Coordinates of C-alpha atoms and ligand atoms in Angstrom, one line a residue:
M1 CA 23.7 6.9 9.3
S2 CA 20.4 6.4 7.8
D3 CA 18.8 9.5 10.0
A4 CA 21.1 11.8 7.9
L5 CA 20.2 10.0 4.6
F6 CA 16.6 9.3 5.6
P7 CA 15.6 12.2 7.8
L8 CA 12.6 11.3 10.0
S9 CA 9.4 14.0 9.8
N10 CA 7.6 14.2 13.0
E11 CA 4.7 11.8 11.9
H12 CA 7.0 9.2 10.8
K13 CA 8.4 9.1 14.8
M14 CA 4.8 9.4 16.0
I15 CA 3.7 6.3 14.1
R16 CA 7.3 5.0 14.9
D17 CA 6.8 4.7 18.7
A18 CA 3.6 4.7 18.9
A19 CA 4.3 1.4 17.2
R20 CA 7.4 0.5 19.4
D21 CA 5.4 1.3 22.7
F22 CA 2.2 -1.0 21.4
A23 CA 4.7 -4.0 20.4
K24 CA 6.7 -3.5 24.2
N25 CA 3.1 -3.3 25.7
E26 CA 0.8 -5.3 24.3
I27 CA 2.7 -7.9 21.7
A28 CA 5.8 -8.7 24.0
P29 CA 3.9 -10.1 26.6
I30 CA 2.6 -12.8 24.1
A31 CA 4.9 -13.3 22.1
A32 CA 6.5 -16.7 23.2
Q33 CA 2.7 -17.9 24.0
F34 CA 1.3 -17.6 20.9
D35 CA 4.1 -18.5 19.6
E36 CA 3.9 -22.2 21.4
S37 CA -0.2 -22.6 20.9
G38 CA 0.4 -21.9 17.3
E39 CA -2.9 -19.9 17.7
F40 CA -4.1 -16.3 15.6
P41 CA -3.4 -13.4 18.0
Y42 CA -7.1 -12.0 17.1
E43 CA -7.4 -9.4 19.8
T44 CA -3.7 -8.0 19.4
I45 CA -4.4 -8.1 15.6
K46 CA -7.7 -6.0 16.0
K47 CA -6.2 -3.1 17.9
M48 CA -3.4 -3.0 15.6
G49 CA -6.3 -2.1 13.1
E50 CA -7.8 0.2 15.3
M51 CA -4.4 2.0 15.8
G52 CA -4.5 2.4 11.7
F53 CA -1.4 -0.3 11.1
M54 CA -3.7 -2.3 8.9
G55 CA -4.0 -0.1 5.9
I56 CA -0.9 2.8 6.9
E57 CA -0.8 4.1 3.2
V58 CA -4.4 3.7 2.6
P59 CA -6.1 6.9 2.2
E60 CA -8.3 8.0 5.0
Q61 CA -11.2 7.8 2.4
Y62 CA -10.9 4.3 1.9
G63 CA -10.3 3.5 5.9
G64 CA -6.6 3.4 6.0
A65 CA -3.7 6.1 7.5
G66 CA -3.2 8.2 4.5
M67 CA 0.5 8.0 5.4
D68 CA 3.6 7.8 3.2
T69 CA 5.7 4.2 2.6
L70 CA 8.6 4.9 5.2
S71 CA 5.9 5.4 7.7
Y72 CA 4.6 1.8 7.0
V73 CA 8.2 0.7 7.0
L74 CA 9.1 2.1 10.2
A75 CA 5.6 0.7 11.9
L76 CA 6.4 -2.8 11.2
E77 CA 9.8 -2.6 11.5
E78 CA 8.7 -2.2 15.4
I79 CA 6.5 -4.8 15.5
C80 CA 8.7 -7.4 14.0
K81 CA 11.5 -6.3 16.3
V82 CA 8.9 -7.9 19.1
D83 CA 7.3 -10.6 17.3
A84 CA 7.1 -11.5 13.4
S85 CA 3.8 -13.1 13.4
H86 CA 2.3 -9.8 13.7
G87 CA 4.4 -8.4 11.3
V88 CA 3.9 -10.1 8.6
I89 CA -0.2 -10.6 9.2
M90 CA 0.2 -6.9 9.1
S91 CA 2.5 -6.8 6.0
V92 CA 0.3 -9.2 3.9
N93 CA -3.0 -7.0 5.2
N94 CA -1.0 -3.9 3.6
S95 CA 0.7 -4.8 1.2
L96 CA 0.3 -8.0 -1.0
Y97 CA -3.8 -6.9 0.2
C98 CA -4.5 -3.3 0.2
H99 CA -1.8 -2.1 -2.2
G100 CA -3.0 -4.1 -5.1
I101 CA -6.7 -2.6 -4.8
M102 CA -5.5 0.7 -4.5
K103 CA -3.3 0.5 -7.5
F104 CA -5.2 -1.9 -9.5
G105 CA -8.9 -1.7 -8.1
T106 CA -12.3 0.2 -9.1
E107 CA -13.8 2.4 -7.0
E108 CA -16.7 0.3 -6.7
Q109 CA -14.1 -2.6 -5.4
K110 CA -12.2 -0.1 -3.4
Q111 CA -15.5 0.4 -1.4
K112 CA -16.2 -2.9 -1.1
F113 CA -13.1 -4.7 -1.2
L114 CA -10.7 -2.2 0.3
K115 CA -12.1 -0.3 3.3
P116 CA -13.4 -3.2 6.0
V117 CA -9.5 -4.7 6.0
A118 CA -7.3 -1.1 5.4
S119 CA -9.8 -0.1 8.1
G120 CA -8.4 -3.6 10.2
K121 CA -11.9 -4.0 10.7
A122 CA -11.3 -7.6 8.4
I123 CA -8.2 -9.4 7.0
G124 CA -7.2 -10.2 4.0
A125 CA -4.4 -12.4 1.8
Y126 CA -2.9 -13.2 -1.1
S127 CA -3.5 -16.0 -3.3
L128 CA -0.3 -17.1 -5.9
T129 CA 1.3 -20.4 -4.9
E130 CA -0.1 -23.8 -5.5
P131 CA 1.3 -27.1 -4.8
M132 CA 3.7 -27.4 -7.9
S133 CA 3.8 -23.5 -8.9
G134 CA 5.7 -21.5 -6.3
S135 CA 9.1 -19.8 -7.8
D136 CA 7.6 -20.5 -11.3
A137 CA 4.5 -18.6 -10.7
G138 CA 3.1 -18.5 -13.9
T139 CA 3.1 -22.0 -14.6
M140 CA 0.0 -22.6 -12.0
K141 CA -3.1 -25.0 -12.4
S142 CA -6.1 -23.5 -11.1
R143 CA -8.5 -22.5 -13.5
A144 CA -11.7 -20.1 -13.9
V145 CA -14.1 -20.5 -16.6
R146 CA -16.6 -17.4 -17.4
D147 CA -20.1 -18.2 -17.1
G148 CA -22.4 -15.0 -17.6
D149 CA -22.1 -12.8 -14.7
F150 CA -19.8 -14.9 -12.7
Y151 CA -16.5 -17.2 -13.0
V152 CA -16.1 -20.6 -12.1
L153 CA -13.1 -21.0 -10.3
N154 CA -11.5 -24.9 -9.5
G155 CA -8.1 -26.0 -8.4
R156 CA -6.4 -25.6 -5.7
K157 CA -3.8 -23.3 -3.9
S158 CA -1.3 -23.2 -1.2
W159 CA 1.0 -21.2 1.4
V160 CA -2.1 -18.8 2.1
T161 CA -0.9 -16.6 4.9
S162 CA -4.0 -15.5 6.9
G163 CA -5.7 -18.2 4.7
P164 CA -7.2 -20.4 7.3
I165 CA -9.1 -17.0 8.5
A166 CA -9.5 -14.2 5.7
D167 CA -12.6 -12.3 5.4
Y168 CA -11.0 -11.5 2.0
I169 CA -8.2 -12.8 -0.8
V170 CA -7.2 -11.9 -3.9
V171 CA -6.6 -14.9 -6.0
F172 CA -4.6 -15.2 -8.8
T173 CA -5.8 -18.3 -11.7
M174 CA -6.2 -19.1 -14.9
T175 CA -8.7 -17.9 -17.2
D176 CA -6.6 -19.0 -20.4
P177 CA -3.9 -21.7 -20.1
A178 CA -3.1 -21.2 -23.7
K179 CA -1.6 -17.7 -23.1
K180 CA 0.9 -18.8 -20.1
Q181 CA 1.6 -15.9 -18.1
K182 CA -1.0 -13.5 -20.1
G183 CA -3.8 -15.8 -19.9
I184 CA -3.7 -14.8 -15.6
S185 CA -6.3 -13.6 -13.9
A186 CA -6.7 -12.0 -10.4
F187 CA -10.0 -11.9 -8.9
L188 CA -11.5 -10.1 -5.2
M189 CA -13.3 -12.9 -2.9
D190 CA -15.6 -12.6 0.0
T191 CA -14.7 -15.8 1.8
K192 CA -18.0 -15.6 3.2
N193 CA -20.0 -15.2 0.2
A194 CA -18.1 -17.4 -2.1
P195 CA -20.0 -21.1 -2.4
G196 CA -17.5 -23.5 -3.2
F197 CA -14.5 -21.4 -1.6
V198 CA -12.9 -24.1 0.9
R199 CA -10.3 -23.6 3.5
G200 CA -7.9 -26.4 3.0
K201 CA -5.4 -28.2 5.8
K202 CA -3.5 -25.3 8.0
E203 CA 0.3 -25.7 8.2
P204 CA 2.7 -27.1 10.6
K205 CA 5.4 -24.3 10.6
L206 CA 8.9 -24.1 11.8
G207 CA 8.4 -20.0 12.7
I208 CA 6.3 -17.0 12.4
R209 CA 3.7 -20.0 13.8
A210 CA 1.0 -17.1 15.4
S211 CA 0.3 -16.5 11.9
A212 CA -1.9 -18.9 10.3
T213 CA -0.9 -20.3 6.5
S214 CA -3.3 -22.6 4.8
E215 CA -3.9 -24.6 1.5
I216 CA -7.5 -22.7 -0.4
I217 CA -9.6 -25.1 -2.7
F218 CA -12.0 -24.3 -4.9
E219 CA -15.0 -26.2 -5.9
N220 CA -17.2 -24.8 -8.5
C221 CA -16.1 -21.6 -6.8
R222 CA -18.5 -19.0 -8.2
V223 CA -17.1 -15.3 -8.4
P224 CA -18.9 -12.5 -9.5
A225 CA -17.2 -11.0 -12.7
A226 CA -17.8 -7.7 -10.8
N227 CA -14.9 -8.7 -8.4
R228 CA -12.0 -9.4 -10.8
L229 CA -9.5 -6.6 -10.7
G230 CA -8.0 -5.1 -13.9
E231 CA -8.3 -7.4 -17.4
E232 CA -8.4 -10.7 -17.8
G233 CA -4.6 -12.0 -18.6
D234 CA -3.3 -9.1 -16.3
G235 CA -3.0 -11.2 -13.4
F236 CA 0.6 -11.9 -13.6
K237 CA 1.4 -8.3 -13.9
I238 CA -0.7 -7.4 -10.7
A239 CA 1.0 -10.1 -8.8
M240 CA 4.6 -9.2 -9.5
T241 CA 4.0 -5.3 -9.1
V242 CA 2.0 -6.4 -5.8
L243 CA 4.7 -8.5 -4.8
D244 CA 7.3 -5.8 -5.6
A245 CA 5.6 -4.1 -2.9
G246 CA 5.4 -6.7 -0.7
R247 CA 9.0 -7.6 -0.1
I248 CA 9.9 -4.2 0.9
G249 CA 7.5 -5.6 3.7
I250 CA 9.4 -8.5 4.2
G251 CA 12.5 -6.8 4.3
S252 CA 11.3 -4.5 7.3
Q253 CA 10.3 -7.7 9.1
A254 CA 13.6 -8.9 8.6
L255 CA 15.0 -6.4 9.7
G256 CA 13.0 -6.0 12.7
I257 CA 14.2 -9.5 13.3
A258 CA 17.5 -8.8 13.1
E259 CA 17.7 -5.7 15.4
A260 CA 15.8 -7.9 18.1
A261 CA 18.6 -10.3 17.4
Y262 CA 21.1 -7.6 17.5
E263 CA 19.7 -6.1 20.8
A264 CA 19.5 -9.3 22.9
S265 CA 23.5 -10.3 22.1
V266 CA 25.3 -6.9 23.1
A267 CA 22.9 -7.0 26.3
Y268 CA 23.9 -10.7 26.8
A269 CA 28.2 -10.0 25.6
R270 CA 27.6 -7.4 28.0
E271 CA 26.7 -9.4 30.9
R272 CA 27.8 -12.7 30.8
E273 CA 30.8 -13.7 32.0
A274 CA 33.3 -16.8 30.9
F275 CA 37.2 -16.7 32.2
G276 CA 37.1 -14.3 33.9
Q277 CA 35.5 -11.2 31.4
K278 CA 32.3 -10.0 30.1
I279 CA 31.9 -12.2 26.6
G280 CA 31.8 -9.3 24.9
E281 CA 35.6 -8.5 25.6
F282 CA 36.8 -11.6 23.3
Q283 CA 37.1 -10.8 20.0
G284 CA 35.2 -13.8 19.1
T285 CA 31.9 -11.6 20.6
G286 CA 32.5 -8.5 19.4
F287 CA 33.3 -9.1 15.5
K288 CA 29.9 -10.5 15.4
I289 CA 28.7 -7.5 17.1
A290 CA 30.6 -5.6 14.8
D291 CA 29.5 -7.7 11.7
M292 CA 25.9 -7.4 12.8
K293 CA 25.7 -4.3 13.1
T294 CA 27.1 -3.4 9.8
R295 CA 25.1 -5.7 8.1
I296 CA 21.5 -4.0 9.9
E297 CA 22.7 -0.5 9.1
A298 CA 23.1 -1.4 5.6
A299 CA 19.9 -3.5 5.1
R300 CA 18.4 -0.8 7.1
L301 CA 19.5 2.1 4.0
L302 CA 18.4 -0.8 1.6
I303 CA 14.7 -0.6 3.1
Y304 CA 14.8 3.1 3.3
N305 CA 15.8 3.5 -0.2
A306 CA 12.8 1.1 -1.3
A307 CA 10.5 2.7 0.2
A308 CA 11.6 6.1 -0.8
A309 CA 11.6 4.5 -5.2
K310 CA 8.1 2.9 -3.9
E311 CA 6.9 6.5 -2.9
R312 CA 8.0 8.2 -6.0
S313 CA 6.4 5.3 -7.8
K314 CA 2.8 7.0 -6.6
A315 CA 3.5 9.8 -8.8
T316 CA 5.6 8.3 -11.2
G317 CA 4.6 5.2 -11.9
E318 CA 7.6 3.5 -12.2
R319 CA 8.8 0.2 -11.4
Y320 CA 11.0 -0.2 -7.9
T321 CA 11.6 -3.9 -8.3
L322 CA 15.4 -3.3 -8.1
Q323 CA 15.7 -2.1 -5.3
S324 CA 12.6 -3.7 -3.5
S325 CA 14.5 -7.1 -4.8
M326 CA 17.7 -5.9 -3.4
A327 CA 16.5 -5.1 -0.1
K328 CA 14.7 -8.0 0.4
L329 CA 17.3 -10.2 -0.4
F330 CA 20.0 -8.5 1.5
A331 CA 17.4 -8.0 5.1
S332 CA 16.4 -11.4 4.8
E333 CA 19.9 -12.7 4.7
T334 CA 20.9 -10.3 7.6
A335 CA 18.4 -11.2 9.5
M336 CA 19.3 -15.1 9.4
F337 CA 22.8 -14.2 10.1
C338 CA 22.1 -12.0 13.0
A339 CA 19.8 -14.6 14.4
H340 CA 22.4 -17.4 13.8
A341 CA 25.1 -15.2 15.4
A342 CA 22.6 -14.1 18.2
V343 CA 22.0 -17.7 19.2
Q344 CA 25.7 -18.4 19.3
I345 CA 26.3 -15.9 21.5
H346 CA 23.4 -16.9 24.1
G347 CA 25.2 -20.6 24.0
G348 CA 22.9 -22.9 25.8
M349 CA 20.5 -20.0 26.8
G350 CA 20.4 -19.3 23.2
Y351 CA 18.5 -23.0 22.4
S352 CA 16.0 -22.4 25.2
K353 CA 12.6 -21.6 24.9
E354 CA 13.0 -19.1 28.4
L355 CA 14.4 -16.6 25.8
P356 CA 13.1 -15.2 22.7
V357 CA 16.8 -15.3 20.7
E358 CA 15.8 -18.9 19.4
R359 CA 12.2 -17.5 18.3
F360 CA 14.4 -15.2 16.0
F361 CA 16.1 -17.6 14.3
R362 CA 13.4 -19.9 13.6
D363 CA 11.3 -16.8 12.4
A364 CA 14.1 -15.6 10.6
K365 CA 14.2 -18.3 7.7
I366 CA 11.1 -17.5 6.1
T367 CA 11.9 -14.3 5.5
E368 CA 14.6 -16.0 3.1
I369 CA 11.8 -18.0 1.6
Y370 CA 8.4 -16.0 1.0
E371 CA 7.6 -13.6 -1.4
G372 CA 10.5 -14.8 -3.5
T373 CA 13.3 -16.5 -2.1
S374 CA 16.7 -15.7 -2.2
E375 CA 17.5 -17.4 -5.7
I376 CA 14.4 -15.4 -7.5
Q377 CA 15.5 -11.8 -5.6
R378 CA 18.9 -13.2 -7.1
H379 CA 17.6 -14.0 -10.5
V380 CA 15.6 -10.7 -10.9
I381 CA 18.9 -8.8 -9.8
S382 CA 20.7 -10.4 -11.9
R383 CA 18.8 -10.5 -14.8
A384 CA 17.7 -6.9 -15.3
E385 CA 21.7 -5.8 -14.3
L386 CA 22.9 -8.5 -17.4
G387 CA 19.7 -7.0 -19.6
L388 CA 18.5 -10.1 -20.1
K389 CA 15.2 -9.0 -19.6
Ligands
CAA401 N1 6.4 -5.6 -12.2 C1 5.5 -6.2 -13.2 N2 5.9 -6.3 -14.3 C2 6.1 -7.6 -14.1 C3 7.0 -7.7 -12.7 C4 7.3 -6.5 -12.2 N3 7.7 -6.6 -11.2 N4 8.3 -9.0 -13.1 C5 7.6 -9.4 -14.6 N5 6.8 -8.6 -15.1 C6 6.4 -8.5 -16.3 C7 7.2 -9.0 -17.4 O1 7.7 -7.5 -18.1 C8 6.4 -9.3 -18.2 O2 5.6 -8.8 -19.1 P1 5.6 -9.3 -21.1 O3 5.5 -10.0 -21.5 O4 4.9 -8.2 -21.2 O5 7.3 -8.6 -21.1 C9 5.4 -10.5 -17.4 O6 5.4 -10.1 -15.9 C10 6.5 -11.9 -17.5 O7 7.9 -11.7 -16.5 P2 9.0 -13.0 -17.2 O8 9.4 -13.7 -18.0 O9 10.1 -12.0 -16.2 O10 8.4 -14.4 -16.1 P3 9.2 -15.3 -15.5 O11 7.6 -16.6 -15.6 O12 9.9 -15.5 -16.1 O13 9.2 -15.1 -13.9 C11 9.9 -14.3 -11.9 C12 9.7 -14.1 -13.3 C13 10.6 -12.8 -11.1 C14 10.5 -15.5 -11.3 C15 8.4 -14.7 -10.8 O14 7.8 -15.3 -11.4 C16 8.8 -14.4 -9.7 O15 8.6 -13.7 -9.3 N6 8.3 -15.7 -9.1 C17 8.4 -15.7 -7.5 C18 7.0 -15.3 -7.1 C19 6.9 -15.4 -5.6 O16 7.3 -14.1 -5.1 N7 6.1 -16.3 -4.8 C20 5.7 -16.1 -3.7 C21 4.0 -16.3 -3.0 S1 3.2 -14.9 -2.3 C22 3.8 -15.7 -0.6 O17 5.3 -16.2 -0.1 C23 3.2 -16.2 0.0 C24 2.7 -15.4 1.6 O18 1.2 -15.2 1.5 C25 2.9 -14.3 2.1

């Protein structure tokens, strides 16, 4: 059905197939081991950069692959079908980091901060959340105070994907607390040249364990004023605009996890026997398969629809907040539904680390939490529909 509504060009098929082959040949053999150890998969991420996967929508002049949003979504979905940890590193690099600089950066900032990350030679991260400011992102406590040609940053940020290893981070912090959201500004930070920048504790996580997540701390950290992204006070809108793009990435990640759980379940239901027949022949299993397939197809349509809206927005500047929130909400709940059903269909084997199904289950959960919880997506959608904002 999605083929008819969103026909793929040869270029789309090429990047999808390249990502599929890469995931199968390079990521699948190591995914379980890196999940277990929690190590960062430097080698495979480097190769993904060489293949153009780390800056898919960034024009070639800035180190990217110069492709469209659907290409990005297709590639990310394939990577996440095999491993959601590689997927979130790719998603944050592409949408939360590169997209913001593409949209709001000066030419000089693009040359310095975008090129190395879009080309995969360096890793980018995004830092909005703080220990006491998650869903209510406008209430952050960290401060940046202007001091001549610099800003001096103090405070603590949390849950930074790729925080322990990122070369560059886009950081959101208060420049004028009295103005609340309108007092937030965004800064591009070169972590190797930022005295007073400290990486905090690495989070021990339930899932996406091969992606590294940490706090970052600023102790009188000096950032050149030239590294401010946008104007003073633009930070909250930049953060939200970038999350609109990010949520399409996380939706694609969720879609990939859902498909992986589904494919494993179909294969198992065709093979495994109980009470003298294949378990797929029991209606209890068959109906789960039907619901998984239907939800996956609906999630795919919402994700591709959001990708198309984002693509249009490049010319029109129109917001695609609703499409992105609906896609992320539905796809992440589909991932959880499918992973849950997959464990149940596999029975004891679904609970065992011998198969990847338990990893899909652990990885699926985060898609309902990060880049805006399901509750926040419902809040965004309902407020818009009710005309409350
Ligand atoms: N695009 C552009 N502008 C936007 C916007 C968007 N998507 N959403 C809001 N704005 C603008 C509004 O128009 C408004 O502007 P005006 O004042 O000029 O009218 C301004 O921003 C403030 O908007 P709200 O009044 O709606 O703000 P709010 O305080 O009610 O918050 C919210 C809205 C939707 C709840 C928002 O805070 C939100 O999305 N919270 C969730 C944050 C989140 O997703 N965090 C995850 C961080 S990243 C992560 O997970 C880690 C990782 O590395 C993966």
